[in-house]
Structure formats: C-alpha cells, structure tokens
Amino acid sequence: MRWPPGRYEEALPLLRELCERRPMDEPAHAKLMRVLAETGRGNEAVALYAQLRSRLADGLGTDPSEELSAVHVAILRGELGGVPAEGGDDDASATAAAPWSIGLRAEPNALIGRDADLAAVHALVDSSRVVTILGPGGTGKTRLANRVGATHAEHGRVALVELVGVRSGEDVAAAVAGTLGLGDAERLMMEPVTRRRSRAAADPRDRLKQSLASTPTLLILDNCEQVVGACADLVADLTASCPHLTVLTTSRIPLMISAEWTYPLAPLPVAHLALDDGGRGSGGTAEGSPATELFAARARAVRPSVRLDVAAVARLCTALDGLPLAIELAAARVRTMSVEQINARLIDRFTLLNSGDRAAPHRHRTLHAVIDWSWNLLDAREQDAMRRLCYFPGGFGIDTARRVIGGMDGGVATVGGRDAAADSSVDRAVDDAITGLVEQSMLEVAEVDEPVGLRYHMLETVREFGLQLLESRPGERDEVEEHFCEWAAEASTRITKQIIRGGTAESMIEIEVEHENLVFVLRAALESGRTAVVLPVFTVLSVFWSIRGSHAEAALWSERVQAHWNALEARAQGSGQERTAWAHDAAIDTDVLYLALLIVIGYQLFLNDRRAIARTRGRIRTLQRTRPPSSAEAAYLVRLATVTRPTRLGRMFARGARSGDPGVRALAHSFRANTHENAGRWAAARRDATAALGLARQRGDRWSEGMAAQMLGQLSGQAGRHREAVDYYRLAAKVLWEVHAYEESIQMRGFIAAALVGAGQPEAGRREALAARGAGEVVGASAPGGRHPDSQYRAAIAAALAEADLAEGDVDGGVRRYWEAVMDGIGVHGTERSAAVDPYMGLLIAAATCAHAAGGHAAAACRLAGLLARGVVPRLTSGVAGSRESVVDLPVTASVLLAMTVAEFVGGDAAGDDAAGGDGGPDTEASARFARELALAERAHARQDYPSMSIGRWLDAARRAAGDVEVEAARRHAAGLVGPALIRELLAALSRDRPALG
C-alpha cells in the first residue's frame, strides 16, 4: 500500500537519520529507497543502493539482500515512484554525483536528441576498457561525454580532463596528473632532495598508476585530436597497469590502440517531410525530429515569437547535416532574420564553399561554412576583434579586451601616443566591436561576482576558427601575443601590489576568473624566455595556489622558475654580461621581484633543499644592493627570509611587532604566532594570533582576519577548548567561502562540527556536519589550479560524524566512519605513504587510531598507527640533524607520538589478554614506557582537535596500568624538558622500533 504523499515527506528525514546511524542496515535502507522513489527522488535511491552495495562488499564481503535488490529493480523498472518533489530528480542526481566527480560541468540547457547515443555509449563504457566518441567539431562529443560522466558519477569516481589547451604531447600526462592533484609536484612535496634530483622518479605516469590502480574510475579525456599520439600512449599504459580503470575519450581521430572501441557520433537525424505542391510541409511541427527540435528550442530561446515553418526548418537542418553546433549558430540568427532568409543566405554560401578542399570531410566543411558565414556577417572592426580575442583560452573582461585589441588596425587607433580623447574613442570602438560579436552570437556573456563583473567567452570551435585566421597572419599573431603578455604582466603586478596592501580577499576572485589565461601565459613565457612576464605571473598564481591549498602546483612551478633563473644567469655569464642583469630590469616591479624570490625560497625551505636555499638567498642579497624593496611589508619579509639562524627570528619578530607600519605589525604577529604554535608555546601563540586578528580588522584585511581566526580556532581546539573554537572556526569558514575557497570552507565546517561534539553537543555537531556535507555535494570538488576530488573536506566531515557516533555510544559506527575516512583519503592520494605525509591526513589518522584504540579495536589501531610510522615519522625525523634551519612542529609531532604509543599499548594489552586467557596485560616496563611517552606528548602540546585524542583519557589509562607515582614522575621529567632537549626525546621516542605496529 502507498501512504499519502505527506506521510512520505514526514518519514524521509527520520529514515535518513536512521541510515546515517546504521550504515549497514539493509531493511532501513530499503525503506529509505522506497520513500525516496515515492517522493520523486528515484536517482538518489539508485545512488543510495550503489553506495550500500559498495559498503557491504568492502566491509562484510557480501551482496545486498534479495529484498533490497528487489526494491532496486522495482525503482529501475518504474514500478515505484510518485510525483517528483520540489527540485525533482535532477537536484537529487546532482547532489549524489558531485562528491564523486571532478571536471564535469553543469549542463546549460537540455541535451536534445541524444538518448540513443547516451544508451549506446553507456553500454560501451560498461563493457569496454577504452571508448572513443568520434566526430568532427560541433557534433556534441564533449556534451555527450559530460552527460555520460555525470550519470556514472552517481555511483562511481569520474574525472574529466580537458585537453583543448594542451598543444604538446609531452604535457598530456602532466595535464591529467594535474587535474587529479598528482604528478611531479606531489613528489616534490614528499621526497628528500636527493631523490627529487632523480628525473626517473619525476614521471607523472607513475603517480597516475598509483592513484588509479585500486579504485574503479572513469577517466574522460576531452579533445584528444591535437595530441592523439601522446593520448594513445598514455591510455594504453594506464589501462595495462590499472585493472579497474575505464577511459572515455572524445576526438576527431581514433587512438588506434587494441583496447579501443570507437563510437562515431552521427549528426542529429532530420525528419523527411512530405511536401505539398507549394513546397510546404503537409503537416507536423518544427519539433518533428531531433535536429528540428534542437533548432526550434534554441530559436525560441532567442525570439519566442519566431514563426517556424516545418518544411523550412527541416530544409535548413538538412543543409547543416544535422550538426548541433551549426544548428545552434543558425538558430541564433532568428534574432534578426526569418528561417527562410537564413536558408537562402546559407545555401548560397554553401554553393561557394563546396568548391573548396574536397579532401576534407563533408560535415567538417559544412561546419566551417556555417562559422565562415557568420564571420562574413561581421564588419571589419568586429572581425579584427574576434581574430585577436580568440587568443584568450579562458575568456576575458571588457578592460582586458580594450588592452589587447586597442591597438588593432581597421578603424581603431594604435596604442602608443594617444591623448585622453583618443583613448575614449578607442574604448568606444572596442566596446562596439564586442557588442557586435555578442549580438552575432560569436561571444557568450556570463556575470561573475564583483570585483570582476561581466566575462565574455567564445565557443571553442569558433575560437579554433579564429585561431586559424590569426595563425595565417604571423605579424598580427606576434602582436597579439605581445599585447597578451603585457596585459598578463601588468594585471599580475597590479594584483600582487593589491595583495601586499591587504587586499587578498578581492584579489582571489580576480585571479580565479583569469586563472586559465594566466597559466597559458606563464607556460608560453617560460618557453620563450620572457622573464619580465614570467616573474609577475608566477608570483600572483603562486599566491593563489598557496591560499587555495594547491601547494603541489605552486611547488612545481617554483622549481620551473628556479630552473629559468639558473638558465638566465648562465646565458648572461656565457655572453660576457653581468650574471645578475635581471636585477636591473626596470620592466619588473621591485616588490614583485622580491615576492617571486620569497615564494621560491619558501618552498625550498619547506623541502629543505639547502643548496637551492643558498642560491636564492644570494639573489635576494644581490637585489638588495641594487634595488631595495619599495614597501615596508616587502622589506620586512625580505629581512625574515635572509635570517639564517632561527634564534635571530625572535628579535626580528619583536622589532616587527613594534613597527610603526600596521602591515608590518600584522605580519610579525602572524608569523610569530605560527612559530610559537610550532614550538608548543600555546599561550604566546594565542596572544600573537589575537593581536593579528585585531590588526586585520583595523586594516579591513578580510583574508588576514579569517586566517587569524583559523589560527585561534586551531589553538583552542588543540587545547581541548572546543566551545571557544566554534566561533573562531565559523569566522574562518565565512571568509574562505567569500573568496571561493569552497572546499577549505567546508572542511572548516567539519572542524566546527567536531568542536561542537567536544563541547558536549553531539546532536548539534551532527547537524553541522550533515549540513556541511550537503554544501559540499552542491559545490562539488573542483577548482582552478589542479585540485583533485578533495578528500580533506569529506574526511573532516566523516571524522566529525564519527565523533558524534562515539559520543552517543555507537562505538562500532564511529570507528567504521573513521576507518572509511582514512581509506578514502588513501584512495585519493594513491598510496598510504603519500596520504600520511599530507598534514591533515596525518592528524586524521592519529585521531582514527585513538578512536579505534578506545573502542577496543586494537588490531585496527595498530594498523593505522603503522601508516604513521611508515609515512610521517621518516619525514619528521629526516633532515633535522645537521640542519640548523629545520623546524619541528611540536604539536603535530606529539600527536603522532600519542597515536603510536596508544596503539602499541592497547596492542600489547590485547596480546597479553590472549596469552593469559583474558587476565593478562602489558608488562611493567611497557606500562612505564607508555606513561613516559604520554607525558612527552602532553609536554609538547599534542593536538586534541578531536575528542578521541584527549590526553586526559589516556593518562587515566596509564595510571591504571603503571600507577599514579610512575605517571606523575614521567610528567615531572617531561615538564623540565625545553628546546632541543624536548625535541631530542620526542624524536627518539618516535624512532623507537615498535613491532606491534607492523
């Protein structure tokens, strides 16, 4: 029987909560699936079934029950399902798909006429390892592949990599790895200097194989034709090495590898209508076939009152060979023309073009004819503008267009030597040209958040047409490239100086929208050796990547810029010039030069590459002798970077905190807060972070305000002061959201949820975590700069939900969530070691270890602690000895020690129970060692962000095992340790052999 619709809506939240609490409960999931189907959320029900099936297989090695499978089949057959709820299946599908995908685009309008093609490609993807959608430009290959990926993402991992901007076969693997967050950059962040210098270890293919080998994934490579050989080689290699990988490509040329199945994407069919004596259709509507339906839909979107004669529309679509892009371009003309007029003009134009290159595919000639026809409707000024604007791979704003095409011929004055009146005239001419291109449907307009405003984009096939014309005019192409590079350098310099002055928040949005253009320029400038372009563009992109958490991307480009600098100096020296001639280049802003060097040395310090550090410090000192910094903030950062002894930093921080410049004071307090936190000086760190927060508010520096709040939230959380942490984390999350750092903002909400649980509010924590997860599903997990599906925000939410389960007594549910979060992180990173090296993953693994240990899961706790021993400990202990610049993050190091000693203790306890029939326990020495290592972790302020990591709980366990006297003696000894003595004992404890951890 069926309930009234309102009853289903009432039951839905209750069943959702029940399934959250019981992730393996099949009857509960069957009920939830029924309710979802009856409320019009069938896609979400199918996705729920797929997720449960995966959990049952992974956790219990079983398949879903017959009852659950029967519900699933009934939903697929349409035997269950009511009127869609508000938002419908599309909303549910998008929500379910977002967390599992990267690179997929939301569809701008309905996909018309491709149902049969979708079914055929889905069948091929399900049965084949490699599928290529073949067809000329404009057939809709990308749109079809995107829809296939979106459907697949409802129950699996999908990554779509756009190769349209890749022109060299050597960059294909790097482009794929960059999209997935892998490649050379991750190796740079993990491996010792000696291994980084081995080029053999730098192949991004190895990182791809590690990441894709174990988890079923659909990898979509879009627009392979210009690098088809390299794509074929990469796909063959990956499919041979990754048994669970399926690859879907779009191309005008097949890959020609043995595993490939090709699917030629035909044009949309056109209905053949019976005509009366007057040549008109004898009946029917303009939507009588997929091609005519597409034309009618797009034409009515442009002019709702348009008259669509069925025969005229059919003749037009037949003349266009049913090509979707050609149909859409023609439909855009109904704004000013009738269908009959379009037919007459188009047929005449095709007659001329059919005498062209007969070796080219006919449909390709037809598409070219459509664009060529639209091109010839433009006036000379609009043609000049389009030919130049096609150089922008990522769209442009009006000011950028004025900068790049303001010097074009054809009625617009040249750039140099103009007065204000001439400038105004040129701007009006450029504005008119762009308006004409928009009206002719050669440009699309999108509105972006302030301070950016309107952005203009060109359809890719139209852009390729324009590029062909531009390439045929080498002189003009060189001029456009020069203007483009000048614009990029000037924009980057302006944004960098805005960031130095405290305008980081608004700058992030501007860099975000120009990201693709700036990366394009950076790559081209490095290849052509344009140092005056490389340095400002690299600087602004690196700031953006660092703030967005894409440190691997910034580190990789930092290494490339370092290599460029080395080659530049070697060429100068070889030609008898001054080796450091770059320091005198007036085309590069002084502060930009310094900031570029500071970014390079920052990553070198992180990687502890002492030879490179010395070289960069030498360049900074050379620059100081010739061009001192122009801003107080840059001057202060330079002085910090050239300090070679950590002991001198204290004096530098003190001077900065007393500076008369508020920007310098803010920097000093921020850096000193981080230094105190790393050294375990909690109270001092809190004082400086509070001062930094106040200064940021005085200066109106929204970004610095958020970062200071994040530091205060972290300090409160790691001290177990969870109620304080909530408000600080809320402010940080708000700022991160404002600058479109969505994944980081959602991760911060995961920290809020965990803090609420720690403050004794598990229900509030659960609500916060579920709301954050919903936001993550809507936003998705893609971002400029090579971000991969973000395991961190999902892991932070899962950890908070795990703590809520544990606080409410569901121990098995809590440890299961923790385990799944850790395994998910490992799956995204590709290897256990790379996951453990990630700072947040290290904290998560430590929390999961303590949770398993407290819940009586000793074997799992030891396995998790083993990840820390193999992944984190070598990095914490390597490079410290003999390097006076190495900095040990004491709270993080102490957290790792806490997790490892707890796991070892409960592992020994379990082994003692087994050996003694349940009455044994760890020996006296083991108990005393446990007490000593806990006291060390407490002294070094081990982080307690998650309630499972509470040191008080484990000190109580040590008192029961070793006695109060032993524990208090250990704490007194640890309290007397300071500075190097504390670090030595901490690292010695970490390095100790622990057989129980494997």
mmCIF file of N, CA and C in Angstrom, residues 64-146:
data_model
loop_
_atom_site.group_PDB
_atom_site.id
_atom_site.type_symbol
_atom_site.label_atom_id
_atom_site.label_comp_id
_atom_site.label_asym_id
_atom_site.label_seq_id
_atom_site.Cartn_x
_atom_site.Cartn_y
_atom_site.Cartn_z
ATOM 1 N N PRO A 64 23.978 -7.295 -1.508
ATOM 2 C CA PRO A 64 22.706 -6.877 -0.916
ATOM 3 C C PRO A 64 21.701 -8.028 -0.861
ATOM 4 N N SER A 65 20.794 -7.949 0.103
ATOM 5 C CA SER A 65 19.783 -8.988 0.270
ATOM 6 C C SER A 65 18.808 -8.980 -0.897
ATOM 7 N N GLU A 66 18.017 -10.090 -0.992
ATOM 8 C CA GLU A 66 17.035 -10.180 -2.065
ATOM 9 C C GLU A 66 15.997 -9.065 -1.949
ATOM 10 N N GLU A 67 15.584 -8.747 -0.716
ATOM 11 C CA GLU A 67 14.587 -7.693 -0.525
ATOM 12 C C GLU A 67 15.099 -6.356 -1.039
ATOM 13 N N LEU A 68 16.343 -6.020 -0.663
ATOM 14 C CA LEU A 68 16.911 -4.748 -1.090
ATOM 15 C C LEU A 68 17.078 -4.717 -2.608
ATOM 16 N N SER A 69 17.544 -5.829 -3.190
ATOM 17 C CA SER A 69 17.720 -5.889 -4.647
ATOM 18 C C SER A 69 16.382 -5.758 -5.358
ATOM 19 N N ALA A 70 15.330 -6.339 -4.770
ATOM 20 C CA ALA A 70 14.010 -6.246 -5.396
ATOM 21 C C ALA A 70 13.519 -4.802 -5.418
ATOM 22 N N VAL A 71 13.755 -4.064 -4.346
ATOM 23 C CA VAL A 71 13.382 -2.645 -4.323
ATOM 24 C C VAL A 71 14.145 -1.872 -5.397
ATOM 25 N N HIS A 72 15.427 -2.180 -5.517
ATOM 26 C CA HIS A 72 16.263 -1.522 -6.523
ATOM 27 C C HIS A 72 15.729 -1.769 -7.925
ATOM 28 N N VAL A 73 15.411 -3.030 -8.234
ATOM 29 C CA VAL A 73 14.894 -3.383 -9.557
ATOM 30 C C VAL A 73 13.554 -2.701 -9.804
ATOM 31 N N ALA A 74 12.697 -2.666 -8.788
ATOM 32 C CA ALA A 74 11.388 -2.028 -8.951
ATOM 33 C C ALA A 74 11.540 -0.545 -9.274
ATOM 34 N N ILE A 75 12.498 0.106 -8.661
ATOM 35 C CA ILE A 75 12.727 1.526 -8.952
ATOM 36 C C ILE A 75 13.214 1.701 -10.382
ATOM 37 N N LEU A 76 14.146 0.841 -10.800
ATOM 38 C CA LEU A 76 14.668 0.934 -12.163
ATOM 39 C C LEU A 76 13.577 0.694 -13.197
ATOM 40 N N ARG A 77 12.630 -0.208 -12.897
ATOM 41 C CA ARG A 77 11.547 -0.514 -13.835
ATOM 42 C C ARG A 77 10.423 0.524 -13.794
ATOM 43 N N GLY A 78 10.482 1.440 -12.837
ATOM 44 C CA GLY A 78 9.422 2.424 -12.712
ATOM 45 C C GLY A 78 8.214 1.938 -11.951
ATOM 46 N N GLU A 79 8.344 0.795 -11.292
ATOM 47 C CA GLU A 79 7.224 0.257 -10.532
ATOM 48 C C GLU A 79 7.033 0.987 -9.202
ATOM 49 N N LEU A 80 8.059 1.682 -8.750
ATOM 50 C CA LEU A 80 7.960 2.536 -7.573
ATOM 51 C C LEU A 80 8.250 3.958 -8.017
ATOM 52 N N GLY A 81 7.530 4.909 -7.466
ATOM 53 C CA GLY A 81 7.832 6.297 -7.804
ATOM 54 C C GLY A 81 6.586 7.127 -7.907
ATOM 55 N N GLY A 82 6.614 8.304 -7.310
ATOM 56 C CA GLY A 82 5.464 9.189 -7.331
ATOM 57 C C GLY A 82 5.782 10.470 -8.050
ATOM 58 N N VAL A 83 5.075 11.531 -7.708
ATOM 59 C CA VAL A 83 5.291 12.836 -8.312
ATOM 60 C C VAL A 83 6.592 13.415 -7.773
ATOM 61 N N PRO A 84 7.474 13.919 -8.639
ATOM 62 C CA PRO A 84 8.744 14.452 -8.149
ATOM 63 C C PRO A 84 8.535 15.546 -7.119
ATOM 64 N N ALA A 85 9.394 15.505 -6.091
ATOM 65 C CA ALA A 85 9.372 16.568 -5.087
ATOM 66 C C ALA A 85 9.915 17.835 -5.698
ATOM 67 N N GLU A 86 9.721 18.932 -4.966
ATOM 68 C CA GLU A 86 10.247 20.208 -5.460
ATOM 69 C C GLU A 86 11.737 20.100 -5.674
ATOM 70 N N GLY A 87 12.188 20.444 -6.852
ATOM 71 C CA GLY A 87 13.596 20.261 -7.212
ATOM 72 C C GLY A 87 13.775 19.056 -8.075
ATOM 73 N N GLY A 88 12.971 17.993 -7.879
ATOM 74 C CA GLY A 88 12.949 16.851 -8.786
ATOM 75 C C GLY A 88 14.182 16.014 -8.746
ATOM 76 N N ASP A 89 14.195 15.031 -9.668
ATOM 77 C CA ASP A 89 15.299 14.079 -9.739
ATOM 78 C C ASP A 89 16.605 14.746 -10.101
ATOM 79 N N ASP A 90 16.509 15.839 -10.894
ATOM 80 C CA ASP A 90 17.746 16.463 -11.323
ATOM 81 C C ASP A 90 18.544 16.957 -10.134
ATOM 82 N N ASP A 91 17.859 17.551 -9.155
ATOM 83 C CA ASP A 91 18.568 18.040 -7.972
ATOM 84 C C ASP A 91 19.190 16.895 -7.209
ATOM 85 N N ALA A 92 18.417 15.806 -7.044
ATOM 86 C CA ALA A 92 18.945 14.671 -6.290
ATOM 87 C C ALA A 92 20.127 14.068 -6.989
ATOM 88 N N SER A 93 20.014 13.984 -8.335
ATOM 89 C CA SER A 93 21.129 13.399 -9.084
ATOM 90 C C SER A 93 22.375 14.236 -8.944
ATOM 91 N N ALA A 94 22.208 15.548 -9.064
ATOM 92 C CA ALA A 94 23.387 16.402 -8.961
ATOM 93 C C ALA A 94 24.016 16.296 -7.593
ATOM 94 N N THR A 95 23.192 16.220 -6.559
ATOM 95 C CA THR A 95 23.726 16.122 -5.202
ATOM 96 C C THR A 95 24.500 14.848 -5.009
ATOM 97 N N ALA A 96 23.948 13.750 -5.560
ATOM 98 C CA ALA A 96 24.629 12.474 -5.369
ATOM 99 C C ALA A 96 25.913 12.395 -6.161
ATOM 100 N N ALA A 97 25.933 13.082 -7.335
ATOM 101 C CA ALA A 97 27.088 12.911 -8.209
ATOM 102 C C ALA A 97 28.272 13.768 -7.794
ATOM 103 N N ALA A 98 28.013 14.982 -7.232
ATOM 104 C CA ALA A 98 29.091 15.940 -7.058
ATOM 105 C C ALA A 98 30.294 15.439 -6.284
ATOM 106 N N PRO A 99 30.090 14.704 -5.172
ATOM 107 C CA PRO A 99 31.279 14.339 -4.404
ATOM 108 C C PRO A 99 32.195 13.356 -5.115
ATOM 109 N N TRP A 100 31.708 12.719 -6.160
ATOM 110 C CA TRP A 100 32.490 11.656 -6.796
ATOM 111 C C TRP A 100 33.098 12.090 -8.113
ATOM 112 N N SER A 101 33.050 13.354 -8.435
ATOM 113 C CA SER A 101 33.485 13.769 -9.765
ATOM 114 C C SER A 101 34.370 14.993 -9.694
ATOM 115 N N ILE A 102 35.147 15.168 -10.780
ATOM 116 C CA ILE A 102 35.927 16.386 -10.954
ATOM 117 C C ILE A 102 35.926 16.716 -12.432
ATOM 118 N N GLY A 103 35.774 17.984 -12.736
ATOM 119 C CA GLY A 103 35.840 18.438 -14.118
ATOM 120 C C GLY A 103 34.535 18.404 -14.868
ATOM 121 N N LEU A 104 33.502 17.749 -14.323
ATOM 122 C CA LEU A 104 32.211 17.718 -15.006
ATOM 123 C C LEU A 104 31.543 19.089 -14.907
ATOM 124 N N ARG A 105 30.854 19.463 -15.959
ATOM 125 C CA ARG A 105 30.213 20.777 -16.000
ATOM 126 C C ARG A 105 28.700 20.630 -15.886
ATOM 127 N N ALA A 106 28.086 21.574 -15.182
ATOM 128 C CA ALA A 106 26.629 21.609 -15.135
ATOM 129 C C ALA A 106 26.105 21.942 -16.528
ATOM 130 N N GLU A 107 25.048 21.265 -16.946
ATOM 131 C CA GLU A 107 24.534 21.456 -18.296
ATOM 132 C C GLU A 107 23.769 22.773 -18.389
ATOM 133 N N PRO A 108 24.058 23.593 -19.412
ATOM 134 C CA PRO A 108 23.404 24.908 -19.515
ATOM 135 C C PRO A 108 21.961 24.827 -19.981
ATOM 136 N N ASN A 109 21.601 23.754 -20.693
ATOM 137 C CA ASN A 109 20.234 23.577 -21.190
ATOM 138 C C ASN A 109 20.037 22.098 -21.503
ATOM 139 N N ALA A 110 18.857 21.752 -21.985
ATOM 140 C CA ALA A 110 18.537 20.345 -22.221
ATOM 141 C C ALA A 110 19.379 19.767 -23.349
ATOM 142 N N LEU A 111 19.808 18.524 -23.179
ATOM 143 C CA LEU A 111 20.507 17.795 -24.235
ATOM 144 C C LEU A 111 19.445 17.126 -25.101
ATOM 145 N N ILE A 112 19.337 17.558 -26.334
ATOM 146 C CA ILE A 112 18.229 17.147 -27.201
ATOM 147 C C ILE A 112 18.712 16.139 -28.239
ATOM 148 N N GLY A 113 17.951 15.067 -28.390
ATOM 149 C CA GLY A 113 18.162 14.141 -29.492
ATOM 150 C C GLY A 113 19.277 13.141 -29.319
ATOM 151 N N ARG A 114 19.786 12.976 -28.115
ATOM 152 C CA ARG A 114 20.944 12.086 -27.937
ATOM 153 C C ARG A 114 20.646 10.900 -27.012
ATOM 154 N N ASP A 115 19.368 10.560 -26.796
ATOM 155 C CA ASP A 115 19.048 9.459 -25.884
ATOM 156 C C ASP A 115 19.653 8.139 -26.349
ATOM 157 N N ALA A 116 19.515 7.838 -27.648
ATOM 158 C CA ALA A 116 20.055 6.579 -28.171
ATOM 159 C C ALA A 116 21.578 6.559 -28.086
ATOM 160 N N ASP A 117 22.207 7.703 -28.370
ATOM 161 C CA ASP A 117 23.671 7.771 -28.281
ATOM 162 C C ASP A 117 24.129 7.589 -26.839
ATOM 163 N N LEU A 118 23.391 8.193 -25.893
ATOM 164 C CA LEU A 118 23.735 8.025 -24.484
ATOM 165 C C LEU A 118 23.678 6.556 -24.076
ATOM 166 N N ALA A 119 22.602 5.884 -24.468
ATOM 167 C CA ALA A 119 22.469 4.476 -24.108
ATOM 168 C C ALA A 119 23.594 3.648 -24.719
ATOM 169 N N ALA A 120 23.943 3.929 -25.980
ATOM 170 C CA ALA A 120 24.992 3.150 -26.652
ATOM 171 C C ALA A 120 26.355 3.368 -26.002
ATOM 172 N N VAL A 121 26.667 4.641 -25.674
ATOM 173 C CA VAL A 121 27.980 4.919 -25.057
ATOM 174 C C VAL A 121 28.025 4.337 -23.647
ATOM 175 N N HIS A 122 26.921 4.425 -22.905
ATOM 176 C CA HIS A 122 26.884 3.798 -21.574
ATOM 177 C C HIS A 122 27.166 2.302 -21.680
ATOM 178 N N ALA A 123 26.555 1.641 -22.660
ATOM 179 C CA ALA A 123 26.775 0.201 -22.824
ATOM 180 C C ALA A 123 28.227 -0.100 -23.145
ATOM 181 N N LEU A 124 28.842 0.719 -24.002
ATOM 182 C CA LEU A 124 30.251 0.504 -24.338
ATOM 183 C C LEU A 124 31.146 0.740 -23.126
ATOM 184 N N VAL A 125 30.853 1.797 -22.357
ATOM 185 C CA VAL A 125 31.663 2.082 -21.169
ATOM 186 C C VAL A 125 31.552 0.951 -20.150
ATOM 187 N N ASP A 126 30.362 0.367 -20.040
ATOM 188 C CA ASP A 126 30.171 -0.728 -19.087
ATOM 189 C C ASP A 126 30.870 -2.001 -19.519
ATOM 190 N N SER A 127 31.120 -2.170 -20.828
ATOM 191 C CA SER A 127 31.670 -3.439 -21.317
ATOM 192 C C SER A 127 33.083 -3.338 -21.866
ATOM 193 N N SER A 128 33.626 -2.129 -21.993
ATOM 194 C CA SER A 128 34.929 -1.946 -22.631
ATOM 195 C C SER A 128 35.845 -1.122 -21.740
ATOM 196 N N ARG A 129 37.135 -1.279 -21.931
ATOM 197 C CA ARG A 129 38.121 -0.528 -21.148
ATOM 198 C C ARG A 129 38.360 0.860 -21.721
ATOM 199 N N VAL A 130 38.326 0.995 -23.051
ATOM 200 C CA VAL A 130 38.599 2.281 -23.699
ATOM 201 C C VAL A 130 37.521 2.526 -24.757
ATOM 202 N N VAL A 131 36.866 3.683 -24.673
ATOM 203 C CA VAL A 131 35.831 4.056 -25.635
ATOM 204 C C VAL A 131 36.161 5.451 -26.152
ATOM 205 N N THR A 132 36.094 5.623 -27.476
ATOM 206 C CA THR A 132 36.330 6.934 -28.075
ATOM 207 C C THR A 132 35.080 7.381 -28.812
ATOM 208 N N ILE A 133 34.586 8.562 -28.442
ATOM 209 C CA ILE A 133 33.498 9.180 -29.190
ATOM 210 C C ILE A 133 34.134 9.977 -30.323
ATOM 211 N N LEU A 134 33.870 9.547 -31.558
ATOM 212 C CA LEU A 134 34.490 10.159 -32.729
ATOM 213 C C LEU A 134 33.526 11.103 -33.420
ATOM 214 N N GLY A 135 34.070 12.152 -34.006
ATOM 215 C CA GLY A 135 33.238 13.051 -34.789
ATOM 216 C C GLY A 135 33.948 14.357 -35.040
ATOM 217 N N PRO A 136 33.498 15.101 -36.051
ATOM 218 C CA PRO A 136 34.104 16.410 -36.315
ATOM 219 C C PRO A 136 33.710 17.408 -35.249
ATOM 220 N N GLY A 137 34.337 18.559 -35.271
ATOM 221 C CA GLY A 137 33.986 19.603 -34.328
ATOM 222 C C GLY A 137 32.544 20.029 -34.487
ATOM 223 N N GLY A 138 31.858 20.182 -33.380
ATOM 224 C CA GLY A 138 30.489 20.652 -33.437
ATOM 225 C C GLY A 138 29.432 19.590 -33.366
ATOM 226 N N THR A 139 29.807 18.316 -33.286
ATOM 227 C CA THR A 139 28.793 17.261 -33.207
ATOM 228 C C THR A 139 28.274 17.056 -31.798
ATOM 229 N N GLY A 140 28.939 17.628 -30.807
ATOM 230 C CA GLY A 140 28.463 17.474 -29.437
ATOM 231 C C GLY A 140 29.166 16.371 -28.675
ATOM 232 N N LYS A 141 30.400 16.069 -29.047
ATOM 233 C CA LYS A 141 31.143 14.988 -28.382
ATOM 234 C C LYS A 141 31.362 15.315 -26.910
ATOM 235 N N THR A 142 31.798 16.543 -26.616
ATOM 236 C CA THR A 142 32.069 16.928 -25.233
ATOM 237 C C THR A 142 30.797 16.890 -24.394
ATOM 238 N N ARG A 143 29.707 17.389 -24.954
ATOM 239 C CA ARG A 143 28.440 17.412 -24.217
ATOM 240 C C ARG A 143 27.985 15.993 -23.891
ATOM 241 N N LEU A 144 28.123 15.071 -24.849
ATOM 242 C CA LEU A 144 27.713 13.681 -24.634
ATOM 243 C C LEU A 144 28.593 13.024 -23.574
ATOM 244 N N ALA A 145 29.912 13.232 -23.664
ATOM 245 C CA ALA A 145 30.830 12.633 -22.686
ATOM 246 C C ALA A 145 30.563 13.179 -21.289
ATOM 247 N N ASN A 146 30.259 14.460 -21.195
ATOM 248 C CA ASN A 146 29.968 15.062 -19.897
ATOM 249 C C ASN A 146 28.717 14.433 -19.278
#
